[in-house]
Amino acid sequence: MKWDYLLFYRWLALNVVGFAILWVFHMNGMVEPVFLGDSSYIVYVISGLFLYGMVLCGFRVWKTSRELNYVKRGDKGKLKEFADKSRQADRESVKEAFEIKLFARISFVKYISSSLVMLGLLGTVIGFIMVLTNIPANAVGDAAQVGKLVGALTNGMGVALYTTLVGAITNLWLNANYTMLRTGVVNLVAAILESADPQ
């Protein structure tokens, strides 16, 4: 049995499992404290950027899956473009240019994925700065100031740890999506090259 849009269905299955796990954590009350414990709101920025990356990745997976279907069915759209250019120039350089063109379409997903972990590290630095700047100088030796000291430590460490956690998890998740998309593009390039080769 021949499956159309197999790449898209794999992508969908991966993310349904991911969001199901996230839902289980939410139902156990483990998601809200992450957002409430970050007074810098970087967790919101990371989450928004992650969702943006997921939507763009899903769109690219859909397009790549559709193009794979066209090539496997013998549609001449991309094959004609590749064959015409390879007749006019060195086939190897046209192949490399074609691969670069296809991979350039998905490079933004990798960039967003890297940005997520960098935002998490930025949140760590901001959290430590919050700890250091919110500790009163006289709080170290004064027993009456211990409450302020503990409050500053709790707030700053919450920002540092939660932003790092969210940045790392969303990076891994989006990176898994990127790897799947990249594999689809590699398969697309291979299918185009095989179909365009003269028999």
Short mmCIF file of C-alpha atoms in Angstrom, two decimals:
data_model
loop_
_atom_site.label_atom_id
_atom_site.label_comp_id
_atom_site.label_asym_id
_atom_site.label_seq_id
_atom_site.Cartn_x
_atom_site.Cartn_y
_atom_site.Cartn_z
CA MET A 1 0.00 0.00 0.00
CA LYS A 2 1.39 3.38 -1.02
CA TRP A 3 1.06 6.18 1.51
CA ASP A 4 0.76 9.79 0.42
CA TYR A 5 1.92 12.51 2.80
CA LEU A 6 3.85 9.99 4.91
CA LEU A 7 6.34 12.65 6.07
CA PHE A 8 3.49 14.86 7.25
CA TYR A 9 1.82 11.99 9.13
CA ARG A 10 5.11 11.18 10.88
CA TRP A 11 5.49 14.84 11.84
CA LEU A 12 1.91 14.92 13.09
CA ALA A 13 2.39 11.74 15.16
CA LEU A 14 5.57 13.11 16.76
CA ASN A 15 3.86 16.32 17.80
CA VAL A 16 0.63 14.69 18.96
CA VAL A 17 2.73 12.57 21.33
CA GLY A 18 4.68 15.67 22.43
CA PHE A 19 1.56 17.72 23.13
CA ALA A 20 -0.07 14.73 24.88
CA ILE A 21 2.90 14.53 27.25
CA LEU A 22 2.66 18.29 27.81
CA TRP A 23 -1.07 17.87 28.57
CA VAL A 24 -0.29 15.19 31.17
CA PHE A 25 2.17 17.56 32.85
CA HIS A 26 -0.47 20.32 32.71
CA MET A 27 -3.11 18.07 34.30
CA ASN A 28 -0.67 17.29 37.13
CA GLY A 29 -0.17 21.01 37.77
CA MET A 30 3.42 21.10 36.55
CA VAL A 31 3.08 23.70 33.75
CA GLU A 32 1.51 26.70 35.50
CA PRO A 33 4.31 27.10 38.09
CA VAL A 34 6.80 27.45 35.25
CA PHE A 35 4.95 30.47 33.85
CA LEU A 36 4.09 31.94 37.25
CA GLY A 37 7.65 31.53 38.56
CA ASP A 38 9.17 33.60 35.75
CA SER A 39 8.76 37.27 36.56
CA SER A 40 10.87 38.25 33.51
CA TYR A 41 8.29 36.76 31.07
CA ILE A 42 11.05 35.12 29.01
CA VAL A 43 9.19 31.80 29.29
CA TYR A 44 6.32 33.43 27.37
CA VAL A 45 8.73 34.68 24.70
CA ILE A 46 10.32 31.23 24.37
CA SER A 47 6.89 29.54 24.18
CA GLY A 48 5.65 31.99 21.54
CA LEU A 49 8.78 31.59 19.44
CA PHE A 50 8.52 27.80 19.78
CA LEU A 51 4.90 27.79 18.57
CA TYR A 52 5.86 30.07 15.67
CA GLY A 53 8.67 27.66 14.74
CA MET A 54 6.32 24.69 14.97
CA VAL A 55 3.78 26.30 12.65
CA LEU A 56 6.46 27.20 10.10
CA CYS A 57 8.01 23.75 10.37
CA GLY A 58 4.60 22.12 9.91
CA PHE A 59 4.00 24.23 6.80
CA ARG A 60 7.41 23.21 5.37
CA VAL A 61 6.78 19.54 6.24
CA TRP A 62 3.44 19.73 4.43
CA LYS A 63 5.01 21.31 1.34
CA THR A 64 7.92 18.86 1.30
CA SER A 65 5.55 15.93 1.75
CA ARG A 66 3.38 17.19 -1.11
CA GLU A 67 6.44 17.66 -3.36
CA LEU A 68 7.60 14.12 -2.54
CA ASN A 69 4.19 12.85 -3.64
CA TYR A 70 4.44 14.78 -6.93
CA VAL A 71 7.90 13.41 -7.69
CA LYS A 72 6.93 9.83 -6.82
CA ARG A 73 3.89 10.12 -9.10
CA GLY A 74 6.07 11.40 -11.93
CA ASP A 75 4.93 15.05 -11.92
CA LYS A 76 7.40 16.96 -14.07
CA GLY A 77 7.40 20.32 -12.22
CA LYS A 78 10.65 20.13 -10.27
CA LEU A 79 12.05 17.43 -12.53
CA LYS A 80 11.70 19.71 -15.55
CA GLU A 81 13.45 22.59 -13.75
CA PHE A 82 16.32 20.33 -12.74
CA ALA A 83 16.59 18.62 -16.14
CA ASP A 84 16.54 21.91 -18.06
CA LYS A 85 19.29 23.43 -15.94
CA SER A 86 21.42 20.29 -15.99
CA ARG A 87 21.39 20.26 -19.80
CA GLN A 88 22.71 23.83 -19.86
CA ALA A 89 25.50 23.45 -17.27
CA ASP A 90 27.65 21.01 -15.37
CA ARG A 91 25.25 18.48 -13.80
CA GLU A 92 27.17 18.27 -10.51
CA SER A 93 27.14 22.03 -9.90
CA VAL A 94 23.43 22.18 -10.79
CA LYS A 95 22.80 19.34 -8.30
CA GLU A 96 24.65 21.25 -5.56
CA ALA A 97 22.78 24.46 -6.35
CA PHE A 98 19.49 22.58 -6.29
CA GLU A 99 20.30 21.05 -2.88
CA ILE A 100 21.32 24.44 -1.49
CA LYS A 101 18.05 25.94 -2.71
CA LEU A 102 15.98 23.23 -1.02
CA PHE A 103 17.95 23.29 2.24
CA ALA A 104 17.82 27.09 2.40
CA ARG A 105 14.04 26.80 2.65
CA ILE A 106 14.30 24.98 6.00
CA SER A 107 17.30 26.68 7.62
CA PHE A 108 15.06 29.08 9.55
CA VAL A 109 13.71 26.17 11.64
CA LYS A 110 17.23 25.33 12.83
CA TYR A 111 17.83 29.02 13.60
CA ILE A 112 14.64 29.26 15.68
CA SER A 113 15.57 26.05 17.50
CA SER A 114 19.00 27.47 18.40
CA SER A 115 17.40 30.74 19.45
CA LEU A 116 15.20 28.93 21.97
CA VAL A 117 18.13 27.53 23.93
CA MET A 118 19.93 30.88 23.74
CA LEU A 119 16.86 32.63 25.17
CA GLY A 120 16.84 30.06 27.97
CA LEU A 121 20.46 30.88 28.76
CA LEU A 122 19.67 34.58 28.60
CA GLY A 123 16.94 33.95 31.17
CA THR A 124 19.50 32.20 33.37
CA VAL A 125 21.77 35.23 33.28
CA ILE A 126 18.84 37.59 33.96
CA GLY A 127 17.77 35.40 36.90
CA PHE A 128 21.22 35.55 38.46
CA ILE A 129 21.36 39.31 37.90
CA MET A 130 18.00 39.60 39.66
CA VAL A 131 19.38 37.61 42.60
CA LEU A 132 22.48 39.77 42.89
CA THR A 133 20.80 43.16 42.42
CA ASN A 134 17.84 42.49 44.71
CA ILE A 135 19.87 41.42 47.74
CA PRO A 136 20.18 44.39 50.09
CA ALA A 137 23.76 44.98 51.22
CA ASN A 138 22.79 44.89 54.90
CA ALA A 139 20.71 41.67 54.53
CA VAL A 140 23.66 39.33 54.89
CA GLY A 141 24.36 40.07 58.56
CA ASP A 142 20.87 41.14 59.66
CA ALA A 143 18.45 38.45 60.85
CA ALA A 144 15.48 40.72 60.19
CA GLN A 145 16.41 40.96 56.49
CA VAL A 146 16.43 37.18 55.94
CA GLY A 147 12.93 37.27 54.44
CA LYS A 148 14.01 39.74 51.76
CA LEU A 149 17.11 37.69 51.07
CA VAL A 150 15.11 34.47 50.62
CA GLY A 151 12.52 36.28 48.47
CA ALA A 152 15.20 37.69 46.16
CA LEU A 153 16.89 34.29 45.88
CA THR A 154 13.62 32.48 45.17
CA ASN A 155 12.50 34.97 42.52
CA GLY A 156 15.85 35.11 40.71
CA MET A 157 16.46 31.38 40.81
CA GLY A 158 12.92 30.75 39.54
CA VAL A 159 13.62 32.91 36.51
CA ALA A 160 17.02 31.29 35.95
CA LEU A 161 15.87 27.69 36.23
CA TYR A 162 12.49 27.92 34.53
CA THR A 163 13.80 29.79 31.49
CA THR A 164 16.65 27.29 31.12
CA LEU A 165 14.23 24.37 31.42
CA VAL A 166 11.74 25.74 28.90
CA GLY A 167 14.50 26.79 26.47
CA ALA A 168 16.11 23.35 26.58
CA ILE A 169 12.86 21.39 26.19
CA THR A 170 11.52 23.50 23.34
CA ASN A 171 14.93 23.36 21.63
CA LEU A 172 14.97 19.56 21.77
CA TRP A 173 11.37 19.33 20.55
CA LEU A 174 11.81 21.74 17.64
CA ASN A 175 15.15 20.15 16.78
CA ALA A 176 13.41 16.76 16.48
CA ASN A 177 10.98 18.41 14.05
CA TYR A 178 13.84 19.95 12.11
CA THR A 179 15.59 16.57 11.83
CA MET A 180 12.42 15.03 10.44
CA LEU A 181 12.02 17.91 7.98
CA ARG A 182 15.67 17.67 6.91
CA THR A 183 15.28 13.93 6.28
CA GLY A 184 12.25 14.71 4.13
CA VAL A 185 14.22 17.25 2.09
CA VAL A 186 17.08 14.75 1.64
CA ASN A 187 14.55 12.18 0.40
CA LEU A 188 13.04 14.80 -1.93
CA VAL A 189 16.43 15.66 -3.41
CA ALA A 190 17.22 11.96 -3.87
CA ALA A 191 13.84 11.29 -5.50
CA ILE A 192 14.24 14.24 -7.89
CA LEU A 193 17.75 13.18 -8.87
CA GLU A 194 16.70 9.57 -9.42
CA SER A 195 13.69 10.57 -11.51
CA ALA A 196 15.62 13.11 -13.55
CA ASP A 197 18.47 10.76 -14.38
CA PRO A 198 18.32 9.60 -17.99
CA GLN A 199 17.78 5.87 -18.24
#
